Structures are given as C-alpha cells and as structure tokens.
Short mmCIF file of N, CA and C in Angstrom, two decimals:
data_model
loop_
_atom_site.label_atom_id
_atom_site.label_comp_id
_atom_site.label_asym_id
_atom_site.label_seq_id
_atom_site.Cartn_x
_atom_site.Cartn_y
_atom_site.Cartn_z
N UNK A 96 -0.32 7.97 21.45
CA UNK A 96 1.11 7.72 21.35
C UNK A 96 1.84 9.04 21.56
N UNK A 97 3.02 8.92 22.18
CA UNK A 97 3.80 10.13 22.31
C UNK A 97 4.17 10.62 20.92
N UNK A 98 5.10 11.32 20.71
CA UNK A 98 5.46 12.06 19.51
C UNK A 98 5.34 11.25 18.21
N UNK A 99 4.12 11.14 17.68
CA UNK A 99 3.86 10.43 16.42
C UNK A 99 4.14 11.36 15.25
N UNK A 100 4.89 10.86 14.30
CA UNK A 100 5.25 11.66 13.12
C UNK A 100 5.10 10.79 11.89
N UNK A 101 4.53 11.36 10.83
CA UNK A 101 4.45 10.69 9.54
C UNK A 101 5.20 11.55 8.55
N UNK A 102 6.13 10.92 7.86
CA UNK A 102 6.97 11.66 6.91
C UNK A 102 7.09 10.87 5.61
N UNK A 103 7.42 11.56 4.52
CA UNK A 103 7.67 10.83 3.27
C UNK A 103 8.88 9.91 3.42
N UNK A 104 8.79 8.74 2.83
CA UNK A 104 9.93 7.84 2.82
C UNK A 104 11.04 8.44 1.97
N UNK A 105 12.27 8.16 2.34
CA UNK A 105 13.43 8.63 1.57
C UNK A 105 14.27 7.42 1.16
N UNK A 106 15.22 7.66 0.32
CA UNK A 106 16.10 6.59 -0.15
C UNK A 106 16.85 5.93 1.02
N UNK A 107 17.07 6.66 2.09
CA UNK A 107 17.73 6.10 3.27
C UNK A 107 16.83 5.08 3.99
N UNK A 108 15.56 5.01 3.63
CA UNK A 108 14.61 4.09 4.26
C UNK A 108 14.47 2.76 3.53
N UNK A 109 15.24 2.53 2.49
CA UNK A 109 15.05 1.33 1.67
C UNK A 109 15.11 0.05 2.51
N UNK A 110 16.12 -0.11 3.32
CA UNK A 110 16.22 -1.34 4.13
C UNK A 110 15.05 -1.44 5.12
N UNK A 111 14.64 -0.34 5.69
CA UNK A 111 13.51 -0.31 6.61
C UNK A 111 12.23 -0.72 5.88
N UNK A 112 12.01 -0.17 4.69
CA UNK A 112 10.83 -0.52 3.90
C UNK A 112 10.80 -2.02 3.62
N UNK A 113 11.95 -2.56 3.21
CA UNK A 113 12.02 -3.99 2.94
C UNK A 113 11.79 -4.83 4.19
N UNK A 114 12.26 -4.36 5.32
CA UNK A 114 12.00 -5.05 6.59
C UNK A 114 10.50 -5.08 6.87
N UNK A 115 9.84 -3.93 6.71
CA UNK A 115 8.40 -3.87 6.95
C UNK A 115 7.64 -4.73 5.94
N UNK A 116 8.09 -4.74 4.69
CA UNK A 116 7.45 -5.58 3.67
C UNK A 116 7.53 -7.05 4.08
N UNK A 117 8.70 -7.48 4.55
CA UNK A 117 8.85 -8.88 4.99
C UNK A 117 7.97 -9.18 6.19
N UNK A 118 7.92 -8.28 7.15
CA UNK A 118 7.08 -8.48 8.33
C UNK A 118 5.60 -8.58 7.93
N UNK A 119 5.17 -7.72 7.01
CA UNK A 119 3.80 -7.78 6.53
C UNK A 119 3.54 -9.09 5.80
N UNK A 120 4.48 -9.52 4.98
CA UNK A 120 4.31 -10.78 4.24
C UNK A 120 4.24 -11.97 5.19
N UNK A 121 5.01 -11.95 6.26
CA UNK A 121 4.94 -13.02 7.26
C UNK A 121 3.55 -13.03 7.89
N UNK A 122 3.05 -11.86 8.27
CA UNK A 122 1.71 -11.75 8.85
C UNK A 122 0.65 -12.29 7.89
N UNK A 123 0.84 -12.01 6.59
CA UNK A 123 -0.13 -12.43 5.58
C UNK A 123 0.14 -13.85 5.06
N UNK A 124 1.09 -14.54 5.69
CA UNK A 124 1.43 -15.91 5.33
C UNK A 124 1.89 -16.02 3.87
N UNK A 125 2.66 -15.06 3.44
CA UNK A 125 3.10 -15.01 2.04
C UNK A 125 4.57 -14.59 1.91
N UNK A 126 5.37 -14.88 2.91
CA UNK A 126 6.77 -14.45 2.88
C UNK A 126 7.48 -14.95 1.63
N UNK A 127 7.13 -16.13 1.16
CA UNK A 127 7.77 -16.72 -0.02
C UNK A 127 7.50 -15.91 -1.30
N UNK A 128 6.53 -15.00 -1.26
CA UNK A 128 6.20 -14.20 -2.44
C UNK A 128 6.99 -12.90 -2.53
N UNK A 129 7.73 -12.55 -1.49
CA UNK A 129 8.49 -11.30 -1.50
C UNK A 129 9.71 -11.45 -2.39
N UNK A 130 9.73 -10.70 -3.47
CA UNK A 130 10.84 -10.72 -4.42
C UNK A 130 11.57 -9.38 -4.49
N UNK A 131 11.05 -8.37 -3.82
CA UNK A 131 11.61 -7.02 -3.89
C UNK A 131 13.03 -6.99 -3.34
N UNK A 132 13.88 -6.24 -4.04
CA UNK A 132 15.26 -6.03 -3.63
C UNK A 132 15.46 -4.54 -3.35
N UNK A 133 16.58 -4.19 -2.73
CA UNK A 133 16.86 -2.75 -2.57
C UNK A 133 16.84 -2.00 -3.90
N UNK A 134 17.36 -2.60 -4.96
CA UNK A 134 17.34 -1.92 -6.26
C UNK A 134 15.93 -1.71 -6.78
N UNK A 135 15.05 -2.71 -6.58
CA UNK A 135 13.64 -2.53 -6.99
C UNK A 135 13.03 -1.32 -6.27
N UNK A 136 13.21 -1.27 -4.96
CA UNK A 136 12.63 -0.17 -4.19
C UNK A 136 13.25 1.16 -4.59
N UNK A 137 14.55 1.18 -4.76
CA UNK A 137 15.23 2.42 -5.16
C UNK A 137 14.68 2.92 -6.50
N UNK A 138 14.56 2.03 -7.46
CA UNK A 138 14.12 2.43 -8.80
C UNK A 138 12.65 2.85 -8.84
N UNK A 139 11.80 2.18 -8.08
CA UNK A 139 10.37 2.46 -8.18
C UNK A 139 9.91 3.59 -7.27
N UNK A 140 10.46 3.69 -6.08
CA UNK A 140 10.02 4.74 -5.16
C UNK A 140 10.86 6.01 -5.25
N UNK A 141 12.12 5.86 -5.68
CA UNK A 141 13.02 7.02 -5.61
C UNK A 141 13.71 7.33 -6.93
N UNK A 142 13.24 6.74 -8.03
CA UNK A 142 13.81 7.01 -9.35
C UNK A 142 13.42 8.38 -9.85
N UNK A 143 13.73 8.63 -11.11
CA UNK A 143 13.51 9.95 -11.71
C UNK A 143 12.03 10.35 -11.73
N UNK A 144 11.15 9.44 -12.08
CA UNK A 144 9.72 9.73 -12.16
C UNK A 144 8.92 8.67 -11.42
N UNK A 145 8.95 8.69 -10.09
CA UNK A 145 8.26 7.63 -9.35
C UNK A 145 6.75 7.67 -9.58
N UNK A 146 6.15 6.49 -9.66
CA UNK A 146 4.70 6.37 -9.78
C UNK A 146 4.11 5.79 -8.51
N UNK A 147 4.96 5.51 -7.54
CA UNK A 147 4.54 4.97 -6.25
C UNK A 147 5.28 5.74 -5.16
N UNK A 148 4.63 5.87 -4.00
CA UNK A 148 5.17 6.73 -2.95
C UNK A 148 5.07 6.03 -1.61
N UNK A 149 5.91 6.42 -0.69
CA UNK A 149 5.93 5.79 0.62
C UNK A 149 5.88 6.80 1.75
N UNK A 150 5.34 6.34 2.87
CA UNK A 150 5.31 7.11 4.10
C UNK A 150 5.91 6.26 5.21
N UNK A 151 6.59 6.90 6.12
CA UNK A 151 7.14 6.23 7.30
C UNK A 151 6.46 6.85 8.52
N UNK A 152 6.01 5.99 9.41
CA UNK A 152 5.40 6.44 10.66
C UNK A 152 6.39 6.20 11.79
N UNK A 153 6.64 7.22 12.57
CA UNK A 153 7.61 7.14 13.67
C UNK A 153 6.97 7.58 14.98
N UNK A 154 7.43 6.99 16.06
CA UNK A 154 7.09 7.43 17.41
C UNK A 154 8.40 7.64 18.14
N UNK A 155 8.56 8.83 18.66
CA UNK A 155 9.80 9.19 19.35
C UNK A 155 11.03 8.84 18.50
N UNK A 156 10.94 9.16 17.21
CA UNK A 156 12.01 8.97 16.22
C UNK A 156 12.32 7.50 15.91
N UNK A 157 11.45 6.57 16.35
CA UNK A 157 11.60 5.15 16.01
C UNK A 157 10.54 4.77 14.99
N UNK A 158 10.96 4.19 13.87
CA UNK A 158 10.02 3.79 12.83
C UNK A 158 9.17 2.62 13.33
N UNK A 159 7.84 2.78 13.22
CA UNK A 159 6.92 1.74 13.68
C UNK A 159 5.97 1.27 12.59
N UNK A 160 6.05 1.88 11.41
CA UNK A 160 5.15 1.47 10.35
C UNK A 160 5.41 2.22 9.06
N UNK A 161 4.70 1.77 8.03
CA UNK A 161 4.84 2.41 6.73
C UNK A 161 3.57 2.24 5.92
N UNK A 162 3.48 3.01 4.86
CA UNK A 162 2.41 2.88 3.88
C UNK A 162 3.03 3.13 2.51
N UNK A 163 2.55 2.39 1.53
CA UNK A 163 2.96 2.59 0.13
C UNK A 163 1.69 2.79 -0.68
N UNK A 164 1.67 3.81 -1.53
CA UNK A 164 0.46 4.14 -2.28
C UNK A 164 0.82 4.65 -3.66
N UNK A 165 -0.19 4.67 -4.52
CA UNK A 165 -0.04 5.22 -5.87
C UNK A 165 -1.38 5.80 -6.30
N UNK A 166 -1.36 6.50 -7.40
CA UNK A 166 -2.57 7.11 -7.93
C UNK A 166 -3.07 6.29 -9.11
N UNK A 167 -4.35 5.97 -9.08
CA UNK A 167 -4.99 5.31 -10.22
C UNK A 167 -5.95 6.31 -10.85
N UNK A 168 -6.86 5.82 -11.69
CA UNK A 168 -7.75 6.75 -12.38
C UNK A 168 -9.14 6.13 -12.52
N UNK A 169 -10.15 6.94 -12.27
CA UNK A 169 -11.53 6.52 -12.47
C UNK A 169 -12.08 7.23 -13.71
N UNK A 170 -12.38 6.44 -14.73
CA UNK A 170 -12.97 7.04 -15.94
C UNK A 170 -14.38 7.55 -15.63
N UNK A 171 -15.08 6.91 -14.71
CA UNK A 171 -16.44 7.34 -14.38
C UNK A 171 -16.43 8.68 -13.68
N UNK A 172 -15.44 8.90 -12.82
CA UNK A 172 -15.36 10.18 -12.11
C UNK A 172 -14.54 11.22 -12.89
N UNK A 173 -13.70 10.74 -13.81
CA UNK A 173 -12.80 11.66 -14.50
C UNK A 173 -11.78 12.25 -13.56
N UNK A 174 -11.42 11.48 -12.52
CA UNK A 174 -10.48 11.96 -11.50
C UNK A 174 -9.57 10.82 -11.08
N UNK A 175 -8.45 11.21 -10.53
CA UNK A 175 -7.55 10.22 -9.96
C UNK A 175 -8.15 9.67 -8.66
N UNK A 176 -7.64 8.53 -8.27
CA UNK A 176 -7.92 7.96 -6.96
C UNK A 176 -6.60 7.64 -6.30
N UNK A 177 -6.61 7.49 -5.01
CA UNK A 177 -5.42 7.08 -4.28
C UNK A 177 -5.63 5.63 -3.89
N UNK A 178 -4.69 4.77 -4.26
CA UNK A 178 -4.76 3.36 -3.91
C UNK A 178 -3.65 3.04 -2.92
N UNK A 179 -4.05 2.54 -1.78
CA UNK A 179 -3.12 2.13 -0.73
C UNK A 179 -2.70 0.69 -1.01
N UNK A 180 -1.47 0.49 -1.38
CA UNK A 180 -0.96 -0.85 -1.68
C UNK A 180 -0.66 -1.61 -0.39
N UNK A 181 0.03 -0.98 0.53
CA UNK A 181 0.37 -1.63 1.79
C UNK A 181 0.34 -0.63 2.93
N UNK A 182 -0.15 -1.09 4.07
CA UNK A 182 -0.07 -0.36 5.32
C UNK A 182 0.33 -1.37 6.38
N UNK A 183 1.34 -1.03 7.14
CA UNK A 183 1.83 -1.95 8.17
C UNK A 183 2.27 -1.16 9.39
N UNK A 184 1.86 -1.65 10.55
CA UNK A 184 2.31 -1.11 11.83
C UNK A 184 2.85 -2.29 12.63
N UNK A 185 4.01 -2.13 13.24
CA UNK A 185 4.61 -3.22 14.01
C UNK A 185 3.65 -3.67 15.11
N UNK A 186 3.68 -4.96 15.43
CA UNK A 186 2.72 -5.50 16.41
C UNK A 186 2.70 -4.76 17.75
N UNK A 187 3.87 -4.38 18.27
CA UNK A 187 3.91 -3.71 19.57
C UNK A 187 3.36 -2.28 19.52
N UNK A 188 3.19 -1.72 18.33
CA UNK A 188 2.68 -0.35 18.21
C UNK A 188 1.20 -0.31 17.81
N UNK A 189 0.61 -1.47 17.58
CA UNK A 189 -0.79 -1.52 17.15
C UNK A 189 -1.72 -1.15 18.31
N UNK A 190 -2.86 -0.58 17.92
CA UNK A 190 -3.86 -0.24 18.92
C UNK A 190 -3.64 1.09 19.61
N UNK A 191 -2.68 1.86 19.11
CA UNK A 191 -2.38 3.16 19.73
C UNK A 191 -2.57 4.33 18.78
N UNK A 192 -3.17 4.09 17.61
CA UNK A 192 -3.50 5.18 16.71
C UNK A 192 -2.58 5.38 15.52
N UNK A 193 -1.53 4.59 15.39
CA UNK A 193 -0.61 4.79 14.27
C UNK A 193 -1.26 4.45 12.93
N UNK A 194 -2.00 3.34 12.87
CA UNK A 194 -2.68 2.97 11.63
C UNK A 194 -3.70 4.01 11.22
N UNK A 195 -4.47 4.48 12.19
CA UNK A 195 -5.46 5.51 11.89
C UNK A 195 -4.78 6.80 11.43
N UNK A 196 -3.67 7.14 12.06
CA UNK A 196 -2.94 8.35 11.66
C UNK A 196 -2.43 8.23 10.22
N UNK A 197 -1.91 7.05 9.87
CA UNK A 197 -1.46 6.85 8.49
C UNK A 197 -2.62 6.98 7.51
N UNK A 198 -3.76 6.38 7.82
CA UNK A 198 -4.93 6.49 6.94
C UNK A 198 -5.43 7.93 6.85
N UNK A 199 -5.42 8.65 7.96
CA UNK A 199 -5.83 10.06 7.93
C UNK A 199 -4.89 10.88 7.06
N UNK A 200 -3.59 10.60 7.17
CA UNK A 200 -2.59 11.30 6.36
C UNK A 200 -2.83 11.03 4.87
N UNK A 201 -3.08 9.76 4.55
CA UNK A 201 -3.35 9.39 3.16
C UNK A 201 -4.65 10.01 2.66
N UNK A 202 -5.68 10.06 3.51
CA UNK A 202 -6.94 10.70 3.13
C UNK A 202 -6.71 12.17 2.80
N UNK A 203 -5.85 12.83 3.57
CA UNK A 203 -5.56 14.23 3.31
C UNK A 203 -4.81 14.39 1.99
N UNK A 204 -3.86 13.48 1.70
CA UNK A 204 -3.17 13.52 0.41
C UNK A 204 -4.19 13.37 -0.72
N UNK A 205 -5.13 12.42 -0.56
CA UNK A 205 -6.16 12.21 -1.59
C UNK A 205 -6.97 13.49 -1.81
N UNK A 206 -7.36 14.16 -0.74
CA UNK A 206 -8.11 15.40 -0.88
C UNK A 206 -7.26 16.49 -1.51
N UNK A 207 -6.01 16.61 -1.08
CA UNK A 207 -5.11 17.63 -1.63
C UNK A 207 -4.88 17.44 -3.13
N UNK A 208 -4.92 16.19 -3.59
CA UNK A 208 -4.70 15.87 -5.01
C UNK A 208 -6.01 15.76 -5.78
N UNK A 209 -7.11 16.16 -5.16
CA UNK A 209 -8.44 16.13 -5.78
C UNK A 209 -8.84 14.72 -6.23
N UNK A 210 -8.50 13.74 -5.44
CA UNK A 210 -8.87 12.36 -5.75
C UNK A 210 -10.35 12.14 -5.42
N UNK A 211 -10.99 11.35 -6.24
CA UNK A 211 -12.39 11.03 -6.00
C UNK A 211 -12.58 9.80 -5.14
N UNK A 212 -11.50 9.02 -4.95
CA UNK A 212 -11.59 7.77 -4.20
C UNK A 212 -10.30 7.53 -3.42
N UNK A 213 -10.44 6.79 -2.34
CA UNK A 213 -9.32 6.28 -1.56
C UNK A 213 -9.65 4.81 -1.34
N UNK A 214 -8.86 3.92 -1.92
CA UNK A 214 -9.18 2.50 -1.91
C UNK A 214 -8.00 1.65 -1.47
N UNK A 215 -8.32 0.44 -1.01
CA UNK A 215 -7.31 -0.55 -0.66
C UNK A 215 -7.98 -1.91 -0.62
N UNK A 216 -7.18 -2.94 -0.49
CA UNK A 216 -7.69 -4.31 -0.37
C UNK A 216 -7.25 -4.87 0.97
N UNK A 217 -8.02 -5.84 1.45
CA UNK A 217 -7.68 -6.51 2.71
C UNK A 217 -8.01 -8.00 2.52
N UNK A 218 -7.18 -8.84 3.08
CA UNK A 218 -7.44 -10.27 3.01
C UNK A 218 -8.72 -10.61 3.76
N UNK A 219 -9.52 -11.51 3.22
CA UNK A 219 -10.82 -11.80 3.81
C UNK A 219 -10.75 -12.43 5.20
N UNK A 220 -9.60 -12.96 5.60
CA UNK A 220 -9.45 -13.56 6.93
C UNK A 220 -8.88 -12.58 7.96
N UNK A 221 -8.52 -11.38 7.53
CA UNK A 221 -7.88 -10.41 8.41
C UNK A 221 -8.94 -9.62 9.20
N UNK A 222 -9.61 -10.31 10.10
CA UNK A 222 -10.72 -9.73 10.86
C UNK A 222 -10.35 -8.46 11.62
N UNK A 223 -9.18 -8.40 12.31
CA UNK A 223 -8.88 -7.14 13.02
C UNK A 223 -8.82 -5.94 12.09
N UNK A 224 -8.22 -6.10 10.92
CA UNK A 224 -8.14 -4.98 9.98
C UNK A 224 -9.52 -4.64 9.41
N UNK A 225 -10.30 -5.66 9.07
CA UNK A 225 -11.64 -5.41 8.53
C UNK A 225 -12.48 -4.64 9.54
N UNK A 226 -12.43 -5.05 10.80
CA UNK A 226 -13.19 -4.35 11.84
C UNK A 226 -12.70 -2.91 12.00
N UNK A 227 -11.39 -2.72 11.91
CA UNK A 227 -10.81 -1.37 12.01
C UNK A 227 -11.30 -0.50 10.85
N UNK A 228 -11.23 -1.02 9.62
CA UNK A 228 -11.68 -0.24 8.45
C UNK A 228 -13.17 0.06 8.53
N UNK A 229 -13.95 -0.93 8.97
CA UNK A 229 -15.39 -0.70 9.14
C UNK A 229 -15.65 0.43 10.14
N UNK A 230 -14.86 0.46 11.22
CA UNK A 230 -15.06 1.49 12.26
C UNK A 230 -14.78 2.89 11.74
N UNK A 231 -14.00 3.00 10.68
CA UNK A 231 -13.69 4.29 10.09
C UNK A 231 -14.72 4.76 9.07
N UNK A 232 -15.66 3.86 8.73
CA UNK A 232 -16.67 4.19 7.73
C UNK A 232 -16.32 3.73 6.33
N UNK A 233 -15.24 2.97 6.18
CA UNK A 233 -14.90 2.41 4.87
C UNK A 233 -15.89 1.31 4.53
N UNK A 234 -16.20 1.17 3.25
CA UNK A 234 -17.17 0.18 2.82
C UNK A 234 -16.52 -0.87 1.92
N UNK A 235 -16.75 -2.15 2.21
CA UNK A 235 -16.20 -3.19 1.33
C UNK A 235 -16.90 -3.15 -0.02
N UNK A 236 -16.16 -3.46 -1.06
CA UNK A 236 -16.69 -3.48 -2.41
C UNK A 236 -16.87 -4.94 -2.85
N UNK A 237 -17.87 -5.59 -2.31
CA UNK A 237 -18.04 -7.02 -2.51
C UNK A 237 -18.46 -7.41 -3.93
N UNK A 238 -18.95 -6.47 -4.71
CA UNK A 238 -19.42 -6.83 -6.03
C UNK A 238 -18.28 -6.96 -7.06
N UNK A 239 -17.08 -6.58 -6.70
CA UNK A 239 -15.94 -6.65 -7.61
C UNK A 239 -15.07 -7.84 -7.24
N UNK A 240 -14.58 -8.53 -8.24
CA UNK A 240 -13.64 -9.62 -8.03
C UNK A 240 -12.29 -9.15 -8.57
N UNK A 241 -11.30 -9.20 -7.74
CA UNK A 241 -9.97 -8.76 -8.13
C UNK A 241 -9.28 -9.90 -8.87
N UNK A 242 -8.67 -9.59 -9.99
CA UNK A 242 -7.91 -10.57 -10.77
C UNK A 242 -6.44 -10.23 -10.73
N UNK A 243 -5.62 -11.26 -10.88
CA UNK A 243 -4.17 -11.08 -10.91
C UNK A 243 -3.58 -12.04 -11.92
N UNK A 244 -2.57 -11.57 -12.63
CA UNK A 244 -1.85 -12.40 -13.58
C UNK A 244 -0.36 -12.21 -13.33
N UNK A 245 0.36 -13.32 -13.19
CA UNK A 245 1.81 -13.27 -12.97
C UNK A 245 2.47 -14.39 -13.76
N UNK A 246 3.78 -14.39 -13.75
CA UNK A 246 4.57 -15.50 -14.27
C UNK A 246 4.24 -15.92 -15.68
N UNK A 247 4.07 -17.22 -15.87
CA UNK A 247 3.84 -17.78 -17.21
C UNK A 247 2.58 -17.24 -17.85
N UNK A 248 1.52 -17.06 -17.08
CA UNK A 248 0.27 -16.54 -17.64
C UNK A 248 0.47 -15.13 -18.18
N UNK A 249 1.18 -14.29 -17.45
CA UNK A 249 1.46 -12.93 -17.88
C UNK A 249 2.32 -12.93 -19.14
N UNK A 250 3.35 -13.74 -19.12
CA UNK A 250 4.24 -13.82 -20.29
C UNK A 250 3.50 -14.37 -21.51
N UNK A 251 2.64 -15.36 -21.29
CA UNK A 251 1.87 -15.93 -22.40
C UNK A 251 0.92 -14.92 -23.02
N UNK A 252 0.24 -14.15 -22.20
CA UNK A 252 -0.67 -13.14 -22.72
C UNK A 252 0.09 -12.08 -23.50
N UNK A 253 1.21 -11.62 -22.95
CA UNK A 253 2.02 -10.61 -23.64
C UNK A 253 2.58 -11.16 -24.95
N UNK A 254 2.96 -12.43 -24.96
CA UNK A 254 3.49 -13.04 -26.20
C UNK A 254 2.43 -13.01 -27.28
N UNK A 255 1.17 -13.20 -26.94
CA UNK A 255 0.09 -13.14 -27.91
C UNK A 255 -0.03 -11.75 -28.51
N UNK A 256 0.23 -10.72 -27.71
CA UNK A 256 0.16 -9.35 -28.21
C UNK A 256 1.29 -9.07 -29.18
N UNK A 257 2.43 -9.68 -28.94
CA UNK A 257 3.58 -9.46 -29.82
C UNK A 257 3.35 -10.03 -31.20
N UNK A 258 2.48 -11.03 -31.32
CA UNK A 258 2.22 -11.67 -32.61
C UNK A 258 1.13 -10.97 -33.39
N UNK A 259 0.46 -10.00 -32.77
CA UNK A 259 -0.63 -9.30 -33.46
C UNK A 259 -0.07 -8.31 -34.46
N UNK A 260 -0.72 -8.17 -35.60
CA UNK A 260 -0.25 -7.17 -36.58
C UNK A 260 -0.44 -5.76 -36.04
N UNK A 261 0.46 -4.88 -36.42
CA UNK A 261 0.42 -3.50 -35.93
C UNK A 261 -0.66 -2.69 -36.59
#
C-alpha cells in the first residue's frame, strides 16, 4: 500500500470508530448488538484514566481500519498481556497489508510494555481471518471455552453479591 500510517486514535476519531464498529458488526452478523454511543467511546477511550486504547490505520491520509485493545494480566506469567478486542480493515483495503501492519504495531506495543502474551478471539466461521492468523504463526487456544454474561444474568449475579454479608 502506498503511504500506510498507524496512529493512536484521538477524540476527533469517535464517529469514525463508531462507523468501523458498525461495519465490523455487520460483517459479524451482529449489528443489532452495537449499543456504543459517542459518549461511551469518549468516556472509555479518551477519559481521564483510559483502560482501553485505539489505533487508526490510514492510507494516503484516508482511514481504512482500526484496532481497539487493552491490557489484561496473567497470574501464571506475572506479566500483563495485550488483548486485541477488535481489528477491522475496510473491504476495499483488505489483502494489501493493513491488517498485518496493525497486528505488527500491536505486537510491538506488547513487547514495549513487557507483555507476555498477545491474544484475540475470532469467530469460528471467519475462515479468511483464521487463515490469516494461522499464516502469522498465531495458535488457536482450543482448550479454553470463553464465557459471557450480560443483561439479566449479569444483574442477577451481582444482586446475589449485594445480599452477601460484608
């Protein structure tokens, strides 16, 4: 690609980030699950003490993709890890190195921050992405089952904690 640039996301990118989030959700057949608002993004990525960070990928000053990541922790390693929450490249820019450049940039951040791991999840039907990640030497972690709790189940579990004696 001609002039490829990866830069930290800024508050001026909020609408762009939300656009990319919607495009990714459409690709993942989950557009109905997108609840993020400009205020959510502003508060979480650009508030006083952000715990999540964003990157914007540009070619010739046109935004073509983004990545959102945060740091987790491995008790076994005693070190932080970098977790890639989302990576998205617009369809017309795919296959030209932007995704790989974003992953390389994130890998360098992980090394700079002394992270012991760089991890992400991929939908099991997303064959092009799985093949791409395999080509980079990433290994699937098939022995782990990811769990998620939202809505009523999350509120119900938390309500049980509120009733416990201190």
